[in-house]
């Protein structure tokens, strides 16, 4: 009993810890106030290749080091830039400073209203620091209150031969039902009788054999409640509810699980979180309009997509920035999960997951996951000034089977494309 009391006291002390200050808030949203990070010999324009990768090993995560060392790709270094976040989100964080508290167990939280729940710098001596980082990600500003990717092209590629096996054209839509900070209605979409936090709606436009396949994910504000997920199969013309375990199946034959969406698309309570420290490493952040883009998938408005190259065409042709990153390990609570752990590299300013290493149940590296981010002011006009880093390219590489799935986005921060009715099961039944 004495041991239990001491354990609870220590946990409570760590959860409460020191109160966050205005200085903590400023440091969280502007980690580069006193200058950008540097690395010996690394400068804008540097190309990291197989020939010089050892010199820059410590500026790369283990997955990118492996890719460059194997000669699969090269990394072009761009300038580190400020990704200043949406002002309404920052202000919501300020209003909520120190109001959010962790519950007695993983997945429980109280006092949260909006913004970044725990803006203070994580500490390795805080046993629940990893959990706080996970909450910051869950309630982060990825896509803001609502956004759409229209269109969104996925390519399935043989990494050895470079053959493109299949191309799928999607629309993706995102809506925060709760904890909204800017787009009406604020702070919540009503009615919301199920107390949902977020919805994701996906529809396949092409090819014909998958056309009108739809996926709906409804995430509850209560993290201890399992998500509801529904799949509408166009060729069967029926809706079926997905079992919880199907979130870890290959989605439509790709290299991605539903759980991989947006970096991590699961509950906080699904994982044991361990903060592994802070690093300055190269991350896939860039200015979309300053890249050499592809003429494929021509759009009426002249928009062009990120191009791909490297081994098998599995790597986005982008520039990378040296940025402050939190390293977070996530170990599934469910012993039947197909992976043993994920190692997330979370950008300290934007708090998005941009580089992930996924390990199989034997503990061996299985997949290397990249989500490239464009500055919103160097993207579509509708995104300018939003303060929301735009998901712009992705690459999920199965390093064991030498296969990859790549993604090319046309992301738009646009509330008009995301009416709440789109995120209802009845919408699936309508067959669109």
Short mmCIF file of C-alpha atoms in Angstrom, two decimals:
data_model
loop_
_atom_site.label_atom_id
_atom_site.label_comp_id
_atom_site.label_asym_id
_atom_site.label_seq_id
_atom_site.Cartn_x
_atom_site.Cartn_y
_atom_site.Cartn_z
CA UNK A 1 0.00 0.00 0.00
CA UNK A 2 2.83 2.39 0.91
CA UNK A 3 4.48 1.73 -2.45
CA UNK A 4 1.19 2.43 -4.26
CA UNK A 5 0.71 5.71 -2.39
CA UNK A 6 4.25 6.83 -3.22
CA UNK A 7 3.74 5.87 -6.87
CA UNK A 8 0.50 7.84 -7.09
CA UNK A 9 2.10 10.82 -5.39
CA UNK A 10 5.00 10.81 -7.82
CA UNK A 11 2.62 10.50 -10.76
CA UNK A 12 0.53 13.37 -9.45
CA UNK A 13 3.62 15.52 -8.94
CA UNK A 14 4.81 14.83 -12.48
CA UNK A 15 1.35 15.51 -13.94
CA UNK A 16 1.04 18.82 -12.13
CA UNK A 17 4.71 19.76 -12.31
CA UNK A 18 5.62 23.42 -12.74
CA UNK A 19 2.98 25.83 -14.03
CA UNK A 20 3.46 26.90 -17.64
CA UNK A 21 4.23 30.59 -18.16
CA UNK A 22 3.81 33.11 -20.94
CA UNK A 23 7.49 32.52 -21.71
CA UNK A 24 6.79 28.81 -22.10
CA UNK A 25 3.99 29.60 -24.51
CA UNK A 26 6.18 31.88 -26.59
CA UNK A 27 8.99 29.31 -26.66
CA UNK A 28 6.55 26.60 -27.74
CA UNK A 29 5.24 28.55 -30.74
CA UNK A 30 8.50 30.33 -31.55
CA UNK A 31 11.38 27.98 -30.73
CA UNK A 32 13.62 29.94 -33.13
CA UNK A 33 13.27 33.33 -31.43
CA UNK A 34 16.97 33.34 -30.60
CA UNK A 35 18.12 31.84 -33.89
CA UNK A 36 17.79 28.78 -36.06
CA UNK A 37 19.62 25.52 -35.30
CA UNK A 38 22.90 24.70 -37.02
CA UNK A 39 24.98 21.60 -37.70
CA UNK A 40 28.71 21.49 -38.52
CA UNK A 41 29.26 21.68 -42.26
CA UNK A 42 25.57 21.84 -43.07
CA UNK A 43 24.45 24.86 -45.11
CA UNK A 44 21.62 25.84 -47.40
CA UNK A 45 22.23 24.12 -50.72
CA UNK A 46 24.10 21.16 -49.21
CA UNK A 47 23.21 17.86 -50.87
CA UNK A 48 23.54 14.86 -48.57
CA UNK A 49 24.33 11.74 -50.57
CA UNK A 50 25.80 8.31 -50.07
CA UNK A 51 29.23 9.90 -50.43
CA UNK A 52 28.96 12.27 -47.44
CA UNK A 53 26.13 10.87 -45.34
CA UNK A 54 28.39 9.82 -42.46
CA UNK A 55 29.32 13.46 -41.92
CA UNK A 56 25.66 14.34 -41.38
CA UNK A 57 24.41 11.16 -39.72
CA UNK A 58 23.42 12.96 -36.52
CA UNK A 59 21.32 15.45 -38.50
CA UNK A 60 19.14 12.63 -39.83
CA UNK A 61 16.71 10.21 -38.23
CA UNK A 62 17.65 6.54 -38.53
CA UNK A 63 15.29 5.91 -41.45
CA UNK A 64 16.54 8.74 -43.61
CA UNK A 65 20.15 7.87 -42.77
CA UNK A 66 19.47 4.33 -44.02
CA UNK A 67 17.82 5.59 -47.22
CA UNK A 68 20.70 7.91 -48.08
CA UNK A 69 23.38 5.40 -47.06
CA UNK A 70 21.80 2.80 -49.36
CA UNK A 71 21.82 5.27 -52.24
CA UNK A 72 18.02 5.34 -52.49
CA UNK A 73 17.79 9.12 -52.31
CA UNK A 74 19.66 12.36 -51.68
CA UNK A 75 18.59 15.17 -49.37
CA UNK A 76 18.71 18.78 -50.50
CA UNK A 77 18.98 21.25 -47.62
CA UNK A 78 16.84 24.38 -47.64
CA UNK A 79 16.76 27.28 -45.18
CA UNK A 80 15.00 26.76 -41.85
CA UNK A 81 11.95 29.01 -41.79
CA UNK A 82 9.33 30.14 -39.33
CA UNK A 83 6.04 28.26 -39.56
CA UNK A 84 4.09 30.74 -37.42
CA UNK A 85 0.87 29.07 -36.32
CA UNK A 86 -2.68 30.29 -36.63
CA UNK A 87 -3.17 33.27 -34.29
CA UNK A 88 -6.55 32.09 -33.01
CA UNK A 89 -5.00 28.75 -32.03
CA UNK A 90 -2.15 30.48 -30.19
CA UNK A 91 -4.61 32.75 -28.38
CA UNK A 92 -6.74 29.75 -27.40
CA UNK A 93 -3.60 28.19 -25.91
CA UNK A 94 -2.96 31.38 -23.94
CA UNK A 95 -6.50 31.41 -22.55
CA UNK A 96 -6.20 27.77 -21.52
CA UNK A 97 -2.77 27.99 -19.94
CA UNK A 98 -2.50 25.53 -17.02
CA UNK A 99 -6.18 24.57 -17.17
CA UNK A 100 -5.57 21.15 -18.74
CA UNK A 101 -4.73 18.28 -16.40
CA UNK A 102 -3.89 14.64 -17.05
CA UNK A 103 -6.20 12.10 -15.49
CA UNK A 104 -5.24 9.14 -13.33
CA UNK A 105 -4.61 6.95 -16.36
CA UNK A 106 -3.49 7.27 -19.96
CA UNK A 107 -6.34 8.61 -22.10
CA UNK A 108 -7.94 10.73 -19.41
CA UNK A 109 -7.76 14.51 -19.51
CA UNK A 110 -9.70 17.36 -17.90
CA UNK A 111 -10.03 21.12 -18.22
CA UNK A 112 -9.11 21.27 -21.92
CA UNK A 113 -10.93 23.83 -24.05
CA UNK A 114 -8.84 24.60 -27.13
CA UNK A 115 -5.30 25.22 -28.34
CA UNK A 116 -2.15 23.35 -27.28
CA UNK A 117 -2.90 21.56 -23.97
CA UNK A 118 0.68 21.41 -22.64
CA UNK A 119 2.85 24.15 -24.18
CA UNK A 120 5.66 23.78 -21.64
CA UNK A 121 8.91 22.14 -22.76
CA UNK A 122 8.82 18.37 -22.15
CA UNK A 123 11.23 16.98 -19.54
CA UNK A 124 12.87 13.57 -19.61
CA UNK A 125 12.40 13.30 -15.85
CA UNK A 126 8.62 13.63 -16.26
CA UNK A 127 7.25 10.08 -16.62
CA UNK A 128 4.16 11.42 -18.40
CA UNK A 129 5.96 13.80 -20.78
CA UNK A 130 5.32 11.47 -23.71
CA UNK A 131 1.63 11.41 -22.94
CA UNK A 132 1.50 15.21 -22.89
CA UNK A 133 3.20 15.36 -26.29
CA UNK A 134 0.61 12.91 -27.61
CA UNK A 135 -2.21 15.15 -26.37
CA UNK A 136 -0.56 18.16 -27.99
CA UNK A 137 -0.56 16.25 -31.26
CA UNK A 138 -4.17 15.07 -30.93
CA UNK A 139 -5.40 18.59 -30.29
CA UNK A 140 -2.93 20.14 -32.70
CA UNK A 141 -3.70 22.31 -35.67
CA UNK A 142 -3.20 19.80 -38.46
CA UNK A 143 -5.51 21.17 -41.17
CA UNK A 144 -7.12 23.57 -38.71
CA UNK A 145 -10.84 23.50 -37.94
CA UNK A 146 -11.67 22.10 -41.36
CA UNK A 147 -9.96 21.42 -44.67
CA UNK A 148 -10.01 19.29 -47.80
CA UNK A 149 -7.53 17.53 -50.04
CA UNK A 150 -9.08 17.63 -53.49
CA UNK A 151 -7.68 15.89 -55.41
CA UNK A 152 -5.29 13.56 -53.57
CA UNK A 153 -3.28 11.10 -55.70
CA UNK A 154 -1.82 7.89 -54.26
CA UNK A 155 0.58 5.77 -56.26
CA UNK A 156 1.54 2.18 -55.41
CA UNK A 157 5.10 1.60 -56.53
CA UNK A 158 7.53 -1.29 -56.84
CA UNK A 159 10.64 0.16 -55.25
CA UNK A 160 12.98 -2.16 -57.12
CA UNK A 161 11.64 -1.75 -60.66
CA UNK A 162 10.03 1.68 -60.32
CA UNK A 163 6.79 0.33 -61.79
CA UNK A 164 3.67 2.27 -60.78
CA UNK A 165 1.22 -0.52 -60.07
CA UNK A 166 -1.85 1.59 -59.38
CA UNK A 167 -2.90 5.22 -59.08
CA UNK A 168 -5.90 6.18 -56.94
CA UNK A 169 -7.55 9.60 -56.96
CA UNK A 170 -9.17 10.55 -53.65
CA UNK A 171 -10.93 13.41 -51.94
CA UNK A 172 -10.15 13.69 -48.20
CA UNK A 173 -12.09 15.95 -45.82
CA UNK A 174 -11.45 16.92 -42.18
CA UNK A 175 -13.71 18.57 -39.64
CA UNK A 176 -13.18 19.36 -35.96
CA UNK A 177 -16.55 19.15 -34.22
CA UNK A 178 -15.12 20.44 -30.95
CA UNK A 179 -12.31 22.72 -29.74
CA UNK A 180 -12.64 24.93 -32.80
CA UNK A 181 -10.77 28.22 -32.66
CA UNK A 182 -11.54 30.25 -35.78
CA UNK A 183 -14.10 29.08 -38.32
CA UNK A 184 -17.75 29.39 -37.35
CA UNK A 185 -19.22 27.81 -35.40
CA UNK A 186 -16.79 28.32 -32.50
CA UNK A 187 -16.12 26.43 -30.24
CA UNK A 188 -18.29 23.49 -31.40
CA UNK A 189 -20.41 22.25 -34.27
CA UNK A 190 -23.93 21.62 -33.00
CA UNK A 191 -25.87 19.48 -32.68
CA UNK A 192 -23.19 17.01 -31.58
CA UNK A 193 -25.09 14.48 -29.45
CA UNK A 194 -22.33 11.86 -29.72
CA UNK A 195 -19.72 14.35 -28.45
CA UNK A 196 -17.41 13.78 -31.40
CA UNK A 197 -14.09 15.56 -31.57
CA UNK A 198 -13.16 15.00 -35.21
CA UNK A 199 -14.37 13.48 -38.44
CA UNK A 200 -12.46 12.26 -41.50
CA UNK A 201 -14.31 11.51 -44.72
CA UNK A 202 -12.66 9.87 -47.74
CA UNK A 203 -14.07 9.19 -51.20
CA UNK A 204 -12.41 7.45 -54.16
CA UNK A 205 -12.89 9.18 -57.52
CA UNK A 206 -10.75 6.87 -59.66
CA UNK A 207 -10.11 4.13 -60.85
CA UNK A 208 -13.47 2.77 -61.90
CA UNK A 209 -13.25 -0.49 -59.90
CA UNK A 210 -12.92 1.51 -56.64
CA UNK A 211 -14.98 4.56 -57.63
CA UNK A 212 -17.27 5.84 -54.86
CA UNK A 213 -15.62 3.72 -52.17
CA UNK A 214 -15.97 5.86 -49.05
CA UNK A 215 -14.47 5.83 -45.56
CA UNK A 216 -15.83 7.69 -42.56
CA UNK A 217 -13.95 7.96 -39.25
CA UNK A 218 -15.65 9.51 -36.23
CA UNK A 219 -13.33 10.24 -33.30
CA UNK A 220 -14.85 10.87 -29.89
CA UNK A 221 -13.73 13.62 -27.56
CA UNK A 222 -13.58 10.94 -24.86
CA UNK A 223 -10.29 9.25 -25.73
CA UNK A 224 -11.30 6.06 -23.92
CA UNK A 225 -14.10 5.47 -26.44
CA UNK A 226 -13.15 3.58 -29.60
CA UNK A 227 -13.48 5.42 -32.89
CA UNK A 228 -16.41 4.57 -35.11
CA UNK A 229 -15.33 3.77 -38.67
CA UNK A 230 -17.50 2.91 -41.66
CA UNK A 231 -16.65 1.79 -45.18
CA UNK A 232 -18.96 2.14 -48.16
CA UNK A 233 -17.98 -0.18 -50.99
CA UNK A 234 -19.22 1.29 -54.25
CA UNK A 235 -19.28 -2.01 -56.09
CA UNK A 236 -21.31 -3.65 -53.30
CA UNK A 237 -23.47 -0.57 -52.62
CA UNK A 238 -23.53 -1.16 -48.90
CA UNK A 239 -22.07 0.35 -45.72
CA UNK A 240 -20.23 -1.84 -43.27
CA UNK A 241 -18.84 -0.90 -39.91
CA UNK A 242 -15.14 -1.57 -39.48
CA UNK A 243 -13.99 -3.61 -36.52
CA UNK A 244 -11.45 -1.88 -34.29
CA UNK A 245 -8.62 -4.11 -35.50
CA UNK A 246 -9.17 -3.17 -39.14
CA UNK A 247 -7.54 0.22 -38.53
CA UNK A 248 -4.24 -1.67 -38.72
CA UNK A 249 -5.01 -3.50 -41.98
CA UNK A 250 -3.52 -2.32 -45.26
CA UNK A 251 -5.90 0.37 -46.55
CA UNK A 252 -7.10 -0.49 -50.08
CA UNK A 253 -3.97 -2.56 -50.64
CA UNK A 254 -1.58 0.32 -49.96
CA UNK A 255 1.40 0.41 -47.59
CA UNK A 256 -0.63 2.50 -45.13
CA UNK A 257 -2.88 1.51 -42.26
CA UNK A 258 -5.81 3.77 -41.38
CA UNK A 259 -3.91 4.23 -38.12
CA UNK A 260 -1.09 5.88 -40.11
CA UNK A 261 -3.22 8.72 -41.49
CA UNK A 262 -1.87 12.20 -40.61
CA UNK A 263 1.16 10.60 -38.96
CA UNK A 264 -0.89 8.86 -36.28
CA UNK A 265 -4.63 8.33 -36.47
CA UNK A 266 -5.37 6.53 -33.23
CA UNK A 267 -6.26 7.27 -29.63
CA UNK A 268 -3.85 8.47 -26.99
CA UNK A 269 -4.99 5.53 -24.86
CA UNK A 270 -3.99 3.02 -27.57
CA UNK A 271 -0.28 3.54 -26.92
CA UNK A 272 2.28 3.68 -24.16
CA UNK A 273 4.14 6.95 -24.76
CA UNK A 274 7.79 7.60 -23.97
CA UNK A 275 9.52 10.90 -24.59
CA UNK A 276 13.02 10.08 -25.84
CA UNK A 277 14.47 13.57 -26.01
CA UNK A 278 14.87 16.57 -28.30
CA UNK A 279 17.02 16.78 -31.44
CA UNK A 280 17.80 19.16 -34.27
CA UNK A 281 17.37 17.09 -37.42
CA UNK A 282 16.37 17.58 -41.04
CA UNK A 283 12.62 17.54 -41.59
CA UNK A 284 10.50 17.66 -44.77
CA UNK A 285 9.42 21.33 -44.53
CA UNK A 286 9.58 23.59 -47.58
CA UNK A 287 7.89 26.19 -49.81
CA UNK A 288 5.74 24.38 -52.37
CA UNK A 289 5.83 27.16 -54.98
CA UNK A 290 9.63 27.23 -54.95
CA UNK A 291 10.06 23.53 -55.80
CA UNK A 292 10.50 21.98 -59.23
CA UNK A 293 7.00 20.53 -59.61
CA UNK A 294 5.48 17.97 -61.97
CA UNK A 295 3.19 18.72 -64.93
CA UNK A 296 1.32 15.47 -64.27
CA UNK A 297 -2.31 15.74 -63.09
CA UNK A 298 -2.88 19.16 -64.66
CA UNK A 299 -5.40 21.33 -62.81
CA UNK A 300 -7.64 24.02 -64.26
CA UNK A 301 -6.19 26.61 -61.88
CA UNK A 302 -2.62 25.77 -62.89
CA UNK A 303 -1.76 24.07 -59.59
CA UNK A 304 1.14 21.63 -59.84
CA UNK A 305 1.98 18.74 -57.52
CA UNK A 306 5.21 17.70 -55.81
CA UNK A 307 7.24 15.36 -58.01
CA UNK A 308 8.92 12.12 -56.90
CA UNK A 309 12.27 10.51 -57.63
CA UNK A 310 14.96 8.41 -56.01
CA UNK A 311 14.84 4.63 -55.80
CA UNK A 312 11.60 3.42 -57.41
CA UNK A 313 10.22 6.97 -57.41
CA UNK A 314 9.52 6.55 -53.70
CA UNK A 315 10.98 9.86 -52.47
CA UNK A 316 9.51 13.37 -52.80
CA UNK A 317 11.66 15.88 -54.68
CA UNK A 318 11.66 18.49 -51.92
CA UNK A 319 14.06 20.45 -49.75
CA UNK A 320 14.56 19.67 -46.06
CA UNK A 321 14.99 22.02 -43.09
CA UNK A 322 17.05 21.59 -39.92
CA UNK A 323 14.38 21.89 -37.22
CA UNK A 324 13.81 21.28 -33.52
CA UNK A 325 12.14 17.90 -33.07
CA UNK A 326 10.69 15.89 -30.19
CA UNK A 327 11.37 12.15 -30.42
CA UNK A 328 8.44 10.13 -29.12
CA UNK A 329 8.15 6.36 -28.86
CA UNK A 330 4.71 4.77 -29.01
CA UNK A 331 4.28 1.14 -28.01
CA UNK A 332 0.85 -0.44 -28.64
CA UNK A 333 -1.10 -1.40 -25.54
CA UNK A 334 -2.73 -4.24 -27.48
CA UNK A 335 -0.29 -7.15 -27.68
CA UNK A 336 -1.94 -8.36 -30.91
CA UNK A 337 -1.04 -5.15 -32.75
CA UNK A 338 0.99 -5.84 -35.93
CA UNK A 339 3.79 -3.48 -34.91
CA UNK A 340 6.04 -3.40 -31.85
CA UNK A 341 6.46 0.38 -31.81
CA UNK A 342 6.53 3.63 -33.74
CA UNK A 343 9.20 6.26 -33.27
CA UNK A 344 7.69 9.64 -34.09
CA UNK A 345 9.68 12.75 -34.93
CA UNK A 346 7.38 15.64 -34.05
CA UNK A 347 8.15 19.18 -35.14
CA UNK A 348 8.44 21.29 -31.98
CA UNK A 349 6.89 24.41 -33.52
CA UNK A 350 4.06 22.95 -35.62
CA UNK A 351 3.54 19.82 -33.48
CA UNK A 352 2.85 17.64 -36.52
CA UNK A 353 4.32 14.18 -37.10
CA UNK A 354 6.51 14.32 -40.18
CA UNK A 355 8.95 11.42 -39.88
CA UNK A 356 8.02 8.05 -38.39
CA UNK A 357 9.88 4.77 -38.10
CA UNK A 358 7.60 1.75 -37.77
CA UNK A 359 8.99 -1.50 -36.36
CA UNK A 360 7.55 -4.98 -36.84
CA UNK A 361 6.77 -7.35 -33.98
CA UNK A 362 10.33 -8.69 -34.10
CA UNK A 363 11.61 -5.18 -33.42
CA UNK A 364 13.05 -4.72 -36.92
CA UNK A 365 12.48 -1.61 -39.04
CA UNK A 366 9.47 -2.23 -41.26
CA UNK A 367 8.35 1.10 -42.67
CA UNK A 368 9.68 4.62 -43.09
CA UNK A 369 6.95 7.28 -43.18
CA UNK A 370 7.39 10.85 -44.45
CA UNK A 371 4.79 13.63 -44.56
CA UNK A 372 6.07 16.74 -46.31
CA UNK A 373 4.82 20.16 -45.20
CA UNK A 374 4.58 23.33 -47.25
CA UNK A 375 4.49 26.81 -45.77
CA UNK A 376 0.91 28.06 -46.37
CA UNK A 377 2.09 31.40 -47.79
CA UNK A 378 3.88 29.58 -50.63
CA UNK A 379 1.00 27.37 -51.69
CA UNK A 380 -2.53 27.92 -52.98
CA UNK A 381 -3.93 31.46 -52.49
CA UNK A 382 -6.70 30.10 -50.21
CA UNK A 383 -4.05 28.85 -47.76
CA UNK A 384 -2.08 32.09 -47.53
CA UNK A 385 -2.14 33.67 -44.09
CA UNK A 386 -3.91 30.73 -42.44
CA UNK A 387 -1.00 29.84 -40.16
CA UNK A 388 -1.54 26.17 -40.96
CA UNK A 389 1.32 24.07 -42.34
CA UNK A 390 -0.03 22.28 -45.41
CA UNK A 391 0.32 18.51 -45.87
CA UNK A 392 1.77 18.42 -49.36
CA UNK A 393 3.54 15.13 -50.07
CA UNK A 394 3.93 11.71 -48.47
CA UNK A 395 5.96 8.56 -48.82
CA UNK A 396 5.35 5.30 -46.95
CA UNK A 397 8.18 2.91 -47.70
CA UNK A 398 8.12 -0.76 -46.74
CA UNK A 399 11.87 -1.26 -46.42
CA UNK A 400 11.44 -5.02 -46.04
CA UNK A 401 9.37 -5.72 -49.16
CA UNK A 402 10.89 -2.83 -51.16
CA UNK A 403 7.53 -1.31 -51.93
CA UNK A 404 6.09 2.15 -51.38
CA UNK A 405 2.96 4.24 -51.55
CA UNK A 406 3.36 7.93 -52.38
CA UNK A 407 0.93 10.81 -52.04
CA UNK A 408 0.53 14.11 -53.89
CA UNK A 409 -1.82 16.64 -52.27
CA UNK A 410 -3.85 19.62 -53.31
CA UNK A 411 -4.70 20.72 -49.78
CA UNK A 412 -7.14 23.55 -49.15
CA UNK A 413 -8.01 25.17 -45.81
CA UNK A 414 -11.63 25.79 -46.79
CA UNK A 415 -14.60 25.44 -44.44
CA UNK A 416 -17.06 25.50 -47.35
CA UNK A 417 -15.87 22.10 -48.60
CA UNK A 418 -16.56 20.43 -45.25
CA UNK A 419 -20.24 20.65 -44.24
CA UNK A 420 -21.01 18.58 -41.09
CA UNK A 421 -23.46 16.37 -43.01
CA UNK A 422 -20.49 14.99 -44.95
CA UNK A 423 -19.32 13.27 -41.76
CA UNK A 424 -22.54 11.35 -41.06
CA UNK A 425 -23.20 7.70 -41.84
CA UNK A 426 -26.33 8.72 -43.75
CA UNK A 427 -24.11 10.50 -46.24
CA UNK A 428 -22.46 7.16 -47.10
CA UNK A 429 -25.78 5.51 -47.64
CA UNK A 430 -26.70 8.26 -50.04
CA UNK A 431 -24.01 6.86 -52.30
CA UNK A 432 -23.02 10.36 -53.44
#
